[in-house]
Each structure stands twice: as structure tokens, then as C-alpha cells.
Short mmCIF file of C-alpha atoms in Angstrom, two decimals:
data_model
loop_
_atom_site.label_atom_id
_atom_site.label_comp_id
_atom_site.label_asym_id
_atom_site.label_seq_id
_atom_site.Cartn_x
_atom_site.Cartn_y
_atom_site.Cartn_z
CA UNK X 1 -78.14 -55.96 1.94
CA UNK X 2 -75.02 -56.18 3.69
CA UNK X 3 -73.19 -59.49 4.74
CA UNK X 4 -69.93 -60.21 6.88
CA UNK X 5 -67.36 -59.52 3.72
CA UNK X 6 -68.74 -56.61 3.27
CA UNK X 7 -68.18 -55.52 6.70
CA UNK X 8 -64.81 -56.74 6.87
CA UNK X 9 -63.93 -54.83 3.75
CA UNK X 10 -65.48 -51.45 4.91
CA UNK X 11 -63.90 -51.88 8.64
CA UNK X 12 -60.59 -52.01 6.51
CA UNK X 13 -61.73 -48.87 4.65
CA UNK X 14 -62.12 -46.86 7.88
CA UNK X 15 -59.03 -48.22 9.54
CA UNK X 16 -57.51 -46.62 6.50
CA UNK X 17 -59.38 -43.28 7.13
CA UNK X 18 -58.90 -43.59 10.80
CA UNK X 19 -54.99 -43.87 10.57
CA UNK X 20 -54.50 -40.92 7.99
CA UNK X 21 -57.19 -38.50 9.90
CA UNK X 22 -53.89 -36.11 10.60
CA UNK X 23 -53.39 -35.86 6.69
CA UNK X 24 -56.79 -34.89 5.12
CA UNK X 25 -57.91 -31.51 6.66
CA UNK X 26 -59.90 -29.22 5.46
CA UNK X 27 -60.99 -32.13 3.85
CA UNK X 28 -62.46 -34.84 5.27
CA UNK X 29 -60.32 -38.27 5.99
CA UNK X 30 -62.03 -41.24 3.18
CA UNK X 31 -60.45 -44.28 3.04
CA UNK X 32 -61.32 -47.01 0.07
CA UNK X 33 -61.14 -50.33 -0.50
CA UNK X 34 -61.00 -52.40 -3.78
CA UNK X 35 -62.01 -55.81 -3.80
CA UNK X 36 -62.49 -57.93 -7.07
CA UNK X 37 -63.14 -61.71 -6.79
CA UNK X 38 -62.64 -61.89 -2.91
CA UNK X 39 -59.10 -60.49 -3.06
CA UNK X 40 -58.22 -57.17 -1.61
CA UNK X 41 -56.94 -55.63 -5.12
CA UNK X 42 -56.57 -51.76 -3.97
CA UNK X 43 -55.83 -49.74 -0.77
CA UNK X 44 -56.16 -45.65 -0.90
CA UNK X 45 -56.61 -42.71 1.69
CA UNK X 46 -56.77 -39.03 1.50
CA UNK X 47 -53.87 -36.94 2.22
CA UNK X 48 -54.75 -32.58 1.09
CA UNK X 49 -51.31 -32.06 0.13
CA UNK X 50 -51.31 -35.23 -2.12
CA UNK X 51 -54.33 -33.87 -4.13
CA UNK X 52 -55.57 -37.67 -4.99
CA UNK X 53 -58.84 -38.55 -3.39
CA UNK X 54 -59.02 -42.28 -1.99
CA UNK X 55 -60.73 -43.72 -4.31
CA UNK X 56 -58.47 -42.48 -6.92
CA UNK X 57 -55.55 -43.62 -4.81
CA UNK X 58 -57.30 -46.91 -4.51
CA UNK X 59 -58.21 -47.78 -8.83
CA UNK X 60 -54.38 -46.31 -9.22
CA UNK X 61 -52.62 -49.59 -6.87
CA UNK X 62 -55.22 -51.94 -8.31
CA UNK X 63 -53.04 -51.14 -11.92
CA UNK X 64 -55.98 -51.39 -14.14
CA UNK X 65 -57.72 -54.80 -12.33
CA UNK X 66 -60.51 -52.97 -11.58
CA UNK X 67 -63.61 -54.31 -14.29
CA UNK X 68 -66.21 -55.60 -12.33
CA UNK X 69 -64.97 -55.41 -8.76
CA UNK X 70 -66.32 -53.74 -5.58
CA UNK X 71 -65.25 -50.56 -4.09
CA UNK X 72 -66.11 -49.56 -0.35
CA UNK X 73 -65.59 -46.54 0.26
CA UNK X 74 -66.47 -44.55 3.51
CA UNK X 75 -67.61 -41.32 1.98
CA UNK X 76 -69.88 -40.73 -0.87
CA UNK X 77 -67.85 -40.24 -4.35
CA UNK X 78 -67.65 -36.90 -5.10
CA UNK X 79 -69.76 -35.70 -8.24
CA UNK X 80 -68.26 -31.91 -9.00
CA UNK X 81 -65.05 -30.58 -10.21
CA UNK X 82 -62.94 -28.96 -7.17
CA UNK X 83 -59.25 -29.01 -6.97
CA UNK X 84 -59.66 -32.74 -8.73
CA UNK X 85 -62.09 -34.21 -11.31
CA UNK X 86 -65.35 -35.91 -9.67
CA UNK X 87 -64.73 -39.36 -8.50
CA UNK X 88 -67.81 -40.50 -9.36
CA UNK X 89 -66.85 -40.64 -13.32
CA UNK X 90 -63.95 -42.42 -12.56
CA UNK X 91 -65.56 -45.20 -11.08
CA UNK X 92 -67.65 -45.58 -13.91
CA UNK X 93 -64.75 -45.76 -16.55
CA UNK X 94 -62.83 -47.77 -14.67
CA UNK X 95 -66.14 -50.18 -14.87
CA UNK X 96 -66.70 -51.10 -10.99
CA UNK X 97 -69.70 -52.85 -10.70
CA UNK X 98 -70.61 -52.07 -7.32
CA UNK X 99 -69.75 -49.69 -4.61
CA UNK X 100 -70.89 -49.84 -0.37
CA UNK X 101 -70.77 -46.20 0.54
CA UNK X 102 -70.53 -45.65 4.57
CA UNK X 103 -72.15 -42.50 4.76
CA UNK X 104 -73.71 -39.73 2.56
CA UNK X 105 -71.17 -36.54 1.91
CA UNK X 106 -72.31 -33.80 4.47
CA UNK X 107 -71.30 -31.27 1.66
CA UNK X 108 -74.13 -29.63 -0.02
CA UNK X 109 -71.99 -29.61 -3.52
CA UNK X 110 -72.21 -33.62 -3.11
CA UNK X 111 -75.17 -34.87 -0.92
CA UNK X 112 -76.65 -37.45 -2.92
CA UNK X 113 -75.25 -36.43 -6.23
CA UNK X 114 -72.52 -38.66 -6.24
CA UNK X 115 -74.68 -41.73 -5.24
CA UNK X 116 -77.48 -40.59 -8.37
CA UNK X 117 -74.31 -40.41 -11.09
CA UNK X 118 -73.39 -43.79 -10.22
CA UNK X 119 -76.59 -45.54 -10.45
CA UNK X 120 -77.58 -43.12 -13.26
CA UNK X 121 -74.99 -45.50 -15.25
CA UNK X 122 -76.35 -48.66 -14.06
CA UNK X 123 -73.93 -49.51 -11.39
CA UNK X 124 -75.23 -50.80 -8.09
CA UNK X 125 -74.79 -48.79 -5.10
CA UNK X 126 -75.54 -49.79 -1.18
CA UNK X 127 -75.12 -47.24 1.46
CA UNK X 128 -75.20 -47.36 4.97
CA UNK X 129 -72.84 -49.71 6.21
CA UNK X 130 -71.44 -48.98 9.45
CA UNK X 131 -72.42 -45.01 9.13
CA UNK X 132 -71.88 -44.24 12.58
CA UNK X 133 -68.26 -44.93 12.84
CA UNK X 134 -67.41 -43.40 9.18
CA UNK X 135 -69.42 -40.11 10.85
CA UNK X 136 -67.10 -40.47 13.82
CA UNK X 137 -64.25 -39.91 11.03
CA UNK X 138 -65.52 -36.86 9.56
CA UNK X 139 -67.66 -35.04 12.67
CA UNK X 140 -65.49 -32.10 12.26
CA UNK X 141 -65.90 -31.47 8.34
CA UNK X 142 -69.97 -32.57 8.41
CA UNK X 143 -70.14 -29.49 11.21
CA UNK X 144 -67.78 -27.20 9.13
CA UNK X 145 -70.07 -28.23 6.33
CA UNK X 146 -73.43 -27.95 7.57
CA UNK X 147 -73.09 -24.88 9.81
CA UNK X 148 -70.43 -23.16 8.46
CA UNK X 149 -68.55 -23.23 12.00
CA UNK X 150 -66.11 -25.11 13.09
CA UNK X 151 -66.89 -28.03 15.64
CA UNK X 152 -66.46 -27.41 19.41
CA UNK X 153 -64.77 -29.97 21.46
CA UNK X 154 -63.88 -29.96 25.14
CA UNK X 155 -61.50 -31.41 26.99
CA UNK X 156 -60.85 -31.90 31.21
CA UNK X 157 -58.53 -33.93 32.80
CA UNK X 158 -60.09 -34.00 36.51
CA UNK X 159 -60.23 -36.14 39.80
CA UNK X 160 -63.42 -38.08 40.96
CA UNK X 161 -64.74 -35.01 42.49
CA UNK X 162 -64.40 -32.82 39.20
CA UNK X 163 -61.39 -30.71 40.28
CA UNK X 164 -58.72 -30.16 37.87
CA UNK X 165 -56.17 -28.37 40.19
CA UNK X 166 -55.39 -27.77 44.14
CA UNK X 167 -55.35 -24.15 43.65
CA UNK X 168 -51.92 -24.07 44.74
CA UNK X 169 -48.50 -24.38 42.59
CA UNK X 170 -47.40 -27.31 41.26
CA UNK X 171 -48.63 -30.83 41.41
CA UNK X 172 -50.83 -29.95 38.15
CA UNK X 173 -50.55 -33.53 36.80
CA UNK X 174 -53.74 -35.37 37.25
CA UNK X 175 -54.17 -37.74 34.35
CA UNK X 176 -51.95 -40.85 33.39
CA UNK X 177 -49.85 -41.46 30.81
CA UNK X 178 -52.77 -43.23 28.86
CA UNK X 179 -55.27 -40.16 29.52
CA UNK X 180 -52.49 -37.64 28.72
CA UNK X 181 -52.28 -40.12 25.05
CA UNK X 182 -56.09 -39.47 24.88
CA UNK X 183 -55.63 -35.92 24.90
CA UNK X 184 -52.88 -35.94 22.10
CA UNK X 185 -55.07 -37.80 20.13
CA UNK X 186 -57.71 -35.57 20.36
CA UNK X 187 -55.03 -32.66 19.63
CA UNK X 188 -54.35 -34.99 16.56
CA UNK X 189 -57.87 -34.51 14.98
CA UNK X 190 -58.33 -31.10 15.67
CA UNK X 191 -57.08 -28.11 13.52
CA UNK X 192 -57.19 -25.46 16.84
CA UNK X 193 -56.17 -25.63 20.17
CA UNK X 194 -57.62 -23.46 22.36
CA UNK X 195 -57.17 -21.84 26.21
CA UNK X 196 -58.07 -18.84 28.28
CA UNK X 197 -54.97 -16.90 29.45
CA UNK X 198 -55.40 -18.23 32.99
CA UNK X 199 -53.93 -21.22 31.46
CA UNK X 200 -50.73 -19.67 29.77
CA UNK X 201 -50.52 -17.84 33.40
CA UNK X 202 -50.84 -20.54 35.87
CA UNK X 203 -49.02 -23.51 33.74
CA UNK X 204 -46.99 -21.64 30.53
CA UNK X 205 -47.76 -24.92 28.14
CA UNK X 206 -46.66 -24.98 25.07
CA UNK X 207 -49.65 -26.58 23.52
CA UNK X 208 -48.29 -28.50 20.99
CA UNK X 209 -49.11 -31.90 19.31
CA UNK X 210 -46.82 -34.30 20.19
CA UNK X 211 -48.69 -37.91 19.70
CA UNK X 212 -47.34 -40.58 17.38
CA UNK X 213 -50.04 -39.73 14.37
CA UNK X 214 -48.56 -37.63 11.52
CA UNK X 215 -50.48 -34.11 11.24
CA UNK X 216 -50.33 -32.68 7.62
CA UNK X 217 -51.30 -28.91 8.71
CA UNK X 218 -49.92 -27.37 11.93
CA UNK X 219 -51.83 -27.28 14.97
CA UNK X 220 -52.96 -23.60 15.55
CA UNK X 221 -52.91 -22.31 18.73
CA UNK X 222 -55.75 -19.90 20.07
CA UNK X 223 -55.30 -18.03 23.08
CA UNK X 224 -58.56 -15.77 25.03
CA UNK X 225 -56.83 -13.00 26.55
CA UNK X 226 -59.47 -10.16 27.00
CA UNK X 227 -56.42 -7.44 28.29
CA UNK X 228 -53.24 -8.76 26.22
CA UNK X 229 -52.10 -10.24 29.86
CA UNK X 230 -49.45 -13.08 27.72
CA UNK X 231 -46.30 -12.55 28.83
CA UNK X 232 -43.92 -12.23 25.16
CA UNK X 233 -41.65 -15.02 27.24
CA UNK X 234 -44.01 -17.89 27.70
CA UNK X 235 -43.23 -20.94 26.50
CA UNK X 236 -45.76 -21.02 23.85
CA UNK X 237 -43.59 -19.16 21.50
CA UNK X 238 -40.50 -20.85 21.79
CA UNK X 239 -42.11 -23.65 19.52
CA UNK X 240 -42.12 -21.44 16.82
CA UNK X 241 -43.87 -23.03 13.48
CA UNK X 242 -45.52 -21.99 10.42
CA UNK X 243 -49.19 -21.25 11.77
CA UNK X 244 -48.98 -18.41 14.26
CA UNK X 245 -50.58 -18.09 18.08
CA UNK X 246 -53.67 -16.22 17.96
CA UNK X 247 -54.71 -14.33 20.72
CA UNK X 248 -58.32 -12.92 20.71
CA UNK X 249 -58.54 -9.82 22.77
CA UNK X 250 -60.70 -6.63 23.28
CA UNK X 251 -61.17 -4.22 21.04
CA UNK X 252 -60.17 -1.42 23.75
CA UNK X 253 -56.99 -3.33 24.32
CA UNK X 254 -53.57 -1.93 26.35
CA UNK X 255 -51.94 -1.25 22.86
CA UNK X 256 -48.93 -0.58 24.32
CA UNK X 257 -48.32 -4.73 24.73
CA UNK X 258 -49.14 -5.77 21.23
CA UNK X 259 -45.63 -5.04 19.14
CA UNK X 260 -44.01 -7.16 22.01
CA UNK X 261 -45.58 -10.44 21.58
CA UNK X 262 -46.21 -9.84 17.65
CA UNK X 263 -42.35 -9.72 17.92
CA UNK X 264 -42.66 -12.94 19.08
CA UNK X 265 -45.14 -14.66 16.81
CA UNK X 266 -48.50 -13.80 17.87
CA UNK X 267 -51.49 -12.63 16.12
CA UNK X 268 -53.09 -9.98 17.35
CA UNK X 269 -56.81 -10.04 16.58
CA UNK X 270 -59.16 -7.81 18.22
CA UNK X 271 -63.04 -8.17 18.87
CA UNK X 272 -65.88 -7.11 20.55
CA UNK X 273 -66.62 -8.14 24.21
CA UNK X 274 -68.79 -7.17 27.04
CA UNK X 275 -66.93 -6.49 30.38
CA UNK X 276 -64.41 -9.44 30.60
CA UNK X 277 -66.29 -11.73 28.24
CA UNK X 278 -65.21 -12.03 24.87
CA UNK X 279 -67.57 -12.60 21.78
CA UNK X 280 -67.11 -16.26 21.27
CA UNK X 281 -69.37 -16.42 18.07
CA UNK X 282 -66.56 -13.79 16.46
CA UNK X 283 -64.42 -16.39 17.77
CA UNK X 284 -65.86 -19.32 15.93
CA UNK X 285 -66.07 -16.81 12.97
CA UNK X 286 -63.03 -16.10 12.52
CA UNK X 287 -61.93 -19.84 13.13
CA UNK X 288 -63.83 -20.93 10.13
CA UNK X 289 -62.27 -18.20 7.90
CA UNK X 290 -58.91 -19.97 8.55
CA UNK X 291 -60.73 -23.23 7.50
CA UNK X 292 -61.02 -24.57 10.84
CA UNK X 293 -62.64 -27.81 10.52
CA UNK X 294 -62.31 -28.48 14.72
CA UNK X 295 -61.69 -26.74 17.36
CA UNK X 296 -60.57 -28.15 20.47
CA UNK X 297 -61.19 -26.36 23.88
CA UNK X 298 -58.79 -27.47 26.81
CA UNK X 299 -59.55 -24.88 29.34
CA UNK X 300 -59.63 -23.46 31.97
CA UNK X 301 -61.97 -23.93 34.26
CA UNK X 302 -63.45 -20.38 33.26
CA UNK X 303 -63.35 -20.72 29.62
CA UNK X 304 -65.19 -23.96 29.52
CA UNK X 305 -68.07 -22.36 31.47
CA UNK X 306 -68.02 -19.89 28.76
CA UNK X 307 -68.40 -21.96 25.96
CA UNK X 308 -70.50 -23.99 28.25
CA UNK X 309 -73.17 -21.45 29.24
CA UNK X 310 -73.33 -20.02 25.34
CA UNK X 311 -74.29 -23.88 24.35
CA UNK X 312 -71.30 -23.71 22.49
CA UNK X 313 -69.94 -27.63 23.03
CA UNK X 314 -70.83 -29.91 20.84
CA UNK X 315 -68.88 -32.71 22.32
CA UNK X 316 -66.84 -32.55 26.17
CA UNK X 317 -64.55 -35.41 27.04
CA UNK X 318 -64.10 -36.07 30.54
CA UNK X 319 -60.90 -37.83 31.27
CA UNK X 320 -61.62 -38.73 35.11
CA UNK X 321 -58.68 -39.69 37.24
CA UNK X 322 -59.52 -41.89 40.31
CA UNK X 323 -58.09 -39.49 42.92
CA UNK X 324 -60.03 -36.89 44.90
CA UNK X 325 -58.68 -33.62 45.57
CA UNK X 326 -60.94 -31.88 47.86
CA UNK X 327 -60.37 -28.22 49.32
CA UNK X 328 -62.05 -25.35 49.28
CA UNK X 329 -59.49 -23.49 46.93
CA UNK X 330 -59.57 -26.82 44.53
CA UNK X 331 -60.65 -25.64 41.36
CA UNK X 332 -63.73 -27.24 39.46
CA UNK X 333 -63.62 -28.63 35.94
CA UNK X 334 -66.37 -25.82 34.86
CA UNK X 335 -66.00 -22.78 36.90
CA UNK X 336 -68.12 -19.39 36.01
CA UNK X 337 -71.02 -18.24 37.81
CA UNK X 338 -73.23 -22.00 37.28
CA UNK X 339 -76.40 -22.84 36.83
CA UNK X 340 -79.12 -21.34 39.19
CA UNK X 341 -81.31 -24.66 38.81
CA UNK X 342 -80.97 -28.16 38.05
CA UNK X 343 -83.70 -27.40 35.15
CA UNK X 344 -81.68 -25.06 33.16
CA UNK X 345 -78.17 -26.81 33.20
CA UNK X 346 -77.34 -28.54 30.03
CA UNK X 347 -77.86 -32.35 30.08
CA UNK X 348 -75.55 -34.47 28.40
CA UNK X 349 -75.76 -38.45 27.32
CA UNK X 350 -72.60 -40.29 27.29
CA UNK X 351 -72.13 -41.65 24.25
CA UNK X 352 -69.21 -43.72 24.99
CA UNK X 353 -66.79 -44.57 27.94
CA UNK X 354 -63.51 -46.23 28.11
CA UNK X 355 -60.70 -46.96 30.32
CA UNK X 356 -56.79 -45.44 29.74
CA UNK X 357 -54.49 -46.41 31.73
CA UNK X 358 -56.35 -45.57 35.02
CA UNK X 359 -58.28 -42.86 34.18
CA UNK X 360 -62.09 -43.40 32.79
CA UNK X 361 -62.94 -41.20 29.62
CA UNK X 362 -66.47 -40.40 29.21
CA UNK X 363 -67.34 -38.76 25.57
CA UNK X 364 -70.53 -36.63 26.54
CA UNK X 365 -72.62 -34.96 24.23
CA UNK X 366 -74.94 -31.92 25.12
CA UNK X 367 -78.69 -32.00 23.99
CA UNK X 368 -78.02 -28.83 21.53
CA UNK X 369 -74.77 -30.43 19.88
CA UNK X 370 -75.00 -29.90 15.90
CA UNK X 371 -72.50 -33.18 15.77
CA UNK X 372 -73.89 -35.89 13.27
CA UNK X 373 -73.48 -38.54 15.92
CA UNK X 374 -75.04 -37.05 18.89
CA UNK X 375 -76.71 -39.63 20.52
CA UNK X 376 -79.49 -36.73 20.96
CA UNK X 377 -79.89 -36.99 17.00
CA UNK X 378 -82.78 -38.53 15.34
CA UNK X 379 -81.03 -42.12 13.96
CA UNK X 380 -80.52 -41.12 10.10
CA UNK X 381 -81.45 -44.44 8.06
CA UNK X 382 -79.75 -44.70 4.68
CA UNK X 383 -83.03 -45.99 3.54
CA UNK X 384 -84.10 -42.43 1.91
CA UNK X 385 -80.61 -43.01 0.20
CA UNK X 386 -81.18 -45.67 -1.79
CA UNK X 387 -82.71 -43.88 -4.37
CA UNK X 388 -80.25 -41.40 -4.74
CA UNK X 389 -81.66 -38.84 -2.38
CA UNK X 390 -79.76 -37.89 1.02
CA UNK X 391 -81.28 -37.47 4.05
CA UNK X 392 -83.97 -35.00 5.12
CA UNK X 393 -81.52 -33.36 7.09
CA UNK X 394 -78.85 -32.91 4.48
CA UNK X 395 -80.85 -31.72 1.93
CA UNK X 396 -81.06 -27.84 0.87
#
């Protein structure tokens, strides 16, 4: 069904949906290709703020070219009426003959629909073509979509023997250059940043994005602190922006500290917990109620035993630095209480690893991960969407 143009035309569809990923959320990042007698003829991406979905973007730089030519695209065409008329009807006035779709849309309000409007008018339509990597594009959103939760990422920077500190101050600085990259990156696709007041305690970061990749909402910045233990002076709010720093706390809190660091930017947003532990599913809750496509989880060591132990991780990148600390006091990557047994601790498949700089990453998944790409996941075929009809799994 699918030959080497095809692929080299959709690869330049997701490079396009790649590069803009900042730009699109709460929607997902699409990118979209026009191609009319072998000759690129149209380029578009998503961007929120500019309204335009890609395809539209796409038919508007081909300046009216666009009878009989080829669109890949590397989400379905959306079918309804949201903040922009259905893409689907544009493609068939504009008369494109055929369109490659990468991957179904996750959303129930499209699944399918927009693939059964276009061949409802007698244009061709071939989905499938390299799926996986447009679902690496819009994880986050297909999450958001299907669970109504954001997605849950983690993130370690540790030494061969899984230690992500000596326990003693300074001398923090484990990963390279390259793996510190990696980690803006990741900061880069997610909409919330998130650490356990141990962090802002031991190393006052700031926790902002600072990669090379353009971010069209600001990154929000999600603090556990069960007592209101932030100090109003850390240097989290001195980068002051137009999303605030939310800090989750107990619902019995020490009242007596909140009008200090609201003064200083913070949220305030109380909920239940039991002894030290905060409710991390009010967490997540209240996450999605911002529209929180992803949420991305960089510690510490307590915190991701937390999410850990409530199988809340749908994806943990381990950025491995070939050092080893050693020492009683070092602190693990995962701290908490642990696993009594082998049998019960999670068990992961590594997707994926790579080298930067000289750190290893290794993208791990965990077997209850509700990502579409978890290598745990039954392989999706877009054979059951040829006729129009999404996936087993993506149908209501």
C-alpha cells in the first residue's frame, strides 16, 4: 500500500510536527504535507494560538494547486466543528485525491469519523504509515484523550549504580551537557514540571525551560509540599511568568505560611493526604482541569517512589551517567520504603536507548503504562481502519 515516496513525504510531515511540538498544546502537534505530481506543493503545522490546523496551513501555501494531489498528514482530519471548521470538508473542496493518514485521532469526537467523511466522497484514503513515530508525537494528548489524565513522565539523571546525589552539599551535577539537553527537551514537550519539596530544599532550581525549541504556553511548575515547607525566597519565584507555581499541600496546612509565598506567586491548593503522603490522583485531577496534556516528574528520589508505587508512570527516562558514586548516605534514584519482593516490583521494557554526550538514556515503560506506544501494548494494525472504523481500542 505504501511505497518509498510515500514514506519520504510522511517522514517530512512528522519532522514538521516534531519541530513545532512546543506550539500545539492542548492540542496535539500534526504536521502535513502536500504533494501533487511528485513536487512538494504545501508545508503546514499546528501552532494553538494560530487557530489554523495543518492541513489548512498546508492547502493555504499550495495557493489553490491542490486538484488531484496527495496530502500526508500525521493525524486523522478532523470531522467536527471546534474552535475551526472540520478539516475533513476542506479536503474534499479543495479536490485532493488522496490522503496517507499516520495514525487514527485518539479523540473520541474524531476516531474514525474523519477517515469515513473522506472516503464517504470517493476519495482514497491509506492509513498507517509509520504510526508509531506519529504516536510518539502526540503520547501526551492520546493519554489526555483517552483517560482524561494527563500523561506521567519521569525523569533521573543518575550514576551506574542508580544514585542521583552523595548525600552531601554540592557536587549535584551528574549528567553531561548532552543528558542535561535531553532533559530540556523533555521539559519542551511537557505542559508541567513537577518536584517534591526536598528538591526546592536541597538544590533551590528554578525549573524552567530553557532548550532551543520555542514553547507556545508556559511551562507550569508543580511543587509537593505536604507542610507549606517552600521558603517565599527560593529561586523558583524569581522567574516570575504568566502561569503560576503550584504547590499541592495538606488540607490541615500551617496557614500561617500561605499569604507569604502567594505574595510571591504561588498557588496555594490544598488536598487530602494520609500522614505525609499526598493524594496524587487529586493531583493528576487537578492537572487535567488546567488542560494538562503531560506531566513531567523530575524528582526526588521520594517522589518518584510515590508515583512509582501508585503505578502512576507511564513512561521513566533514565539518563545514566558512567560514574559510580557509592556510599552509604548516596541517595538512590527511587527512594521510599521498596518493594518487599522481586515479584511485586513493577517491570519495565526499554523501549529505546541512546547515547548523549556520555551518558546512556534508556526510555522504559512500565507494564501498566496507558501510553499508546508502550511496547507492553497489543501492536494496533491500521487494518480495522481501512474501512473507516478505528481501532478496537479507540472505539466508545
Amino acid at each position: 500500500m505504501f511505497d518509498a515516496r510515500d514514506r519520504r513525504y510522511m517522514k517530512m510531515a512528522l519532522a514538521l510536527a516534531e519541530k513545532h511540538i512546543g506550539l500545539a498544546s492542548p492540542n496535539p502537534s500534526v504536521g502535513c504535507v502536500v504533494v501533487r505530481d511528485g513536487k512538494v506543493i504545501g508545508r503546514g503545522w499546528h501552532e494553538y494560538e494560530g487557530l489554523d490546523h495543518a492541513e489548512v496551513r498546508a492547502l493555504k501555501t499550495a495557493s489553490g494547486e491542490t486538484r488531484n494531489a496527495t496530502v500526508y498528514v500525521t493525524l486523522e482530519p478532523c470531522s467536527h466543528t471546534g474552535r475551526t471548521p472540520p478539516c475533513a470538508e476542506l479536503l474534499i473542496r479543495e479536490g485532493i485525491r488522496r490522503v496517507v493518514v499516520a495514525r487514527v485521532d485518539p479523540n473520541p469526537l474524531v476516531s474514525g469519523r474523519g477517515i469515513k467523511k473522506l472516503r464517504s466522497s470517493g476519495m482514497r484514503v491509506d492509513v498507517g504509515l509509520m504510526e508509531e513515530q506519529a504516536g510518539e508525537i502526540i503520547e501526551a494528548f492520546a493519554c489526555r484523550m483517552t483517560t482524561g489524565l494527563p500523561l506521567v513522565v519521569s525523569k533521573v539523571g543518575m550514576s551506574l549504580d542508580g544514585r542521583i546525589g552523595t548525600g552531601k552539599k554540592g557536587g549535584h551535577r551528574i549528567s553531561s551537557p548532552e543528558g542535561r539537553e535531553f532533559g530540556q527537551y523533555l521539559r519542551l514537550r511537557a505542559d508541567a514540571l513537577l518536584v517534591g519539596v526536598g528538591t526546592i530544599l536541597s538544590d533551590d532550581p528554578q525549573l524552567t525551560y530553557r532548550g532551543g525549541g520555542a514553547r507556545g504556553r508556559p511551562l507550569l511548575r508543580v511543587i509537593l509540599d505536604t507542610h507549606l515547607r517552600t521558603p517565599p525566597d527560593a529561586r523558583i519565584f524569581k522567574m516570575t511568568g504568566p502561569a503560576p507555581v503550584l504547590i499541592f499541600c495538606n488540607k490541615r496546612r500551617a496557614t500561617g505560611r500561605e499569604k507569604a509565598l502567594e505574595a510571591v506567586g504561588a498557588e496555594i491548593i490544598p488536598i487530602p493526604s494520609a500522614s505525609r503522603i499526598l493524594d496524587l490522583a487529586a493531583v493528576l485531577e487537578e492537572l487535567a482541569k488546567r488542560n494538562v496534556l503531560g506531566l513531567l516528574v523530575e524528582g526526588g528520589s521520594r517522589v518518584h517512589w510515590e508515583f512509582l508505587s501508585r503505578r502512576m508512570v507511564d513512561c521513566f527516562y533514565f539518563i545514566v551517567a558512567p560514574m559510580i558514586l557509592g556510599g552509604e548516605n548516596a541517595i538512590p534514584s527511587v527512594g521510599g520504603k521498596g518493594y518487599g519482593t522481586t515479584a511485586v516490583a513493577p517491570k519495565f521494557r526499554i523501549r529505546r536507548g541512546f547515547s548523549a554526550g556520555s551518558d546512556m538514556v534508556f526510555e522504559g515503560y512500565p507494564s501498566y503504562s496507558r501510553s499508546i506506544i508502550s511496547p507492553w501494548r497489543p501492536q494496533e494494525t491500521a487494518a480495522s481502519c481501512r474501512s473507516g472504523r478505528p481501532p478496537a481500542s479507540m472505539r466508545k
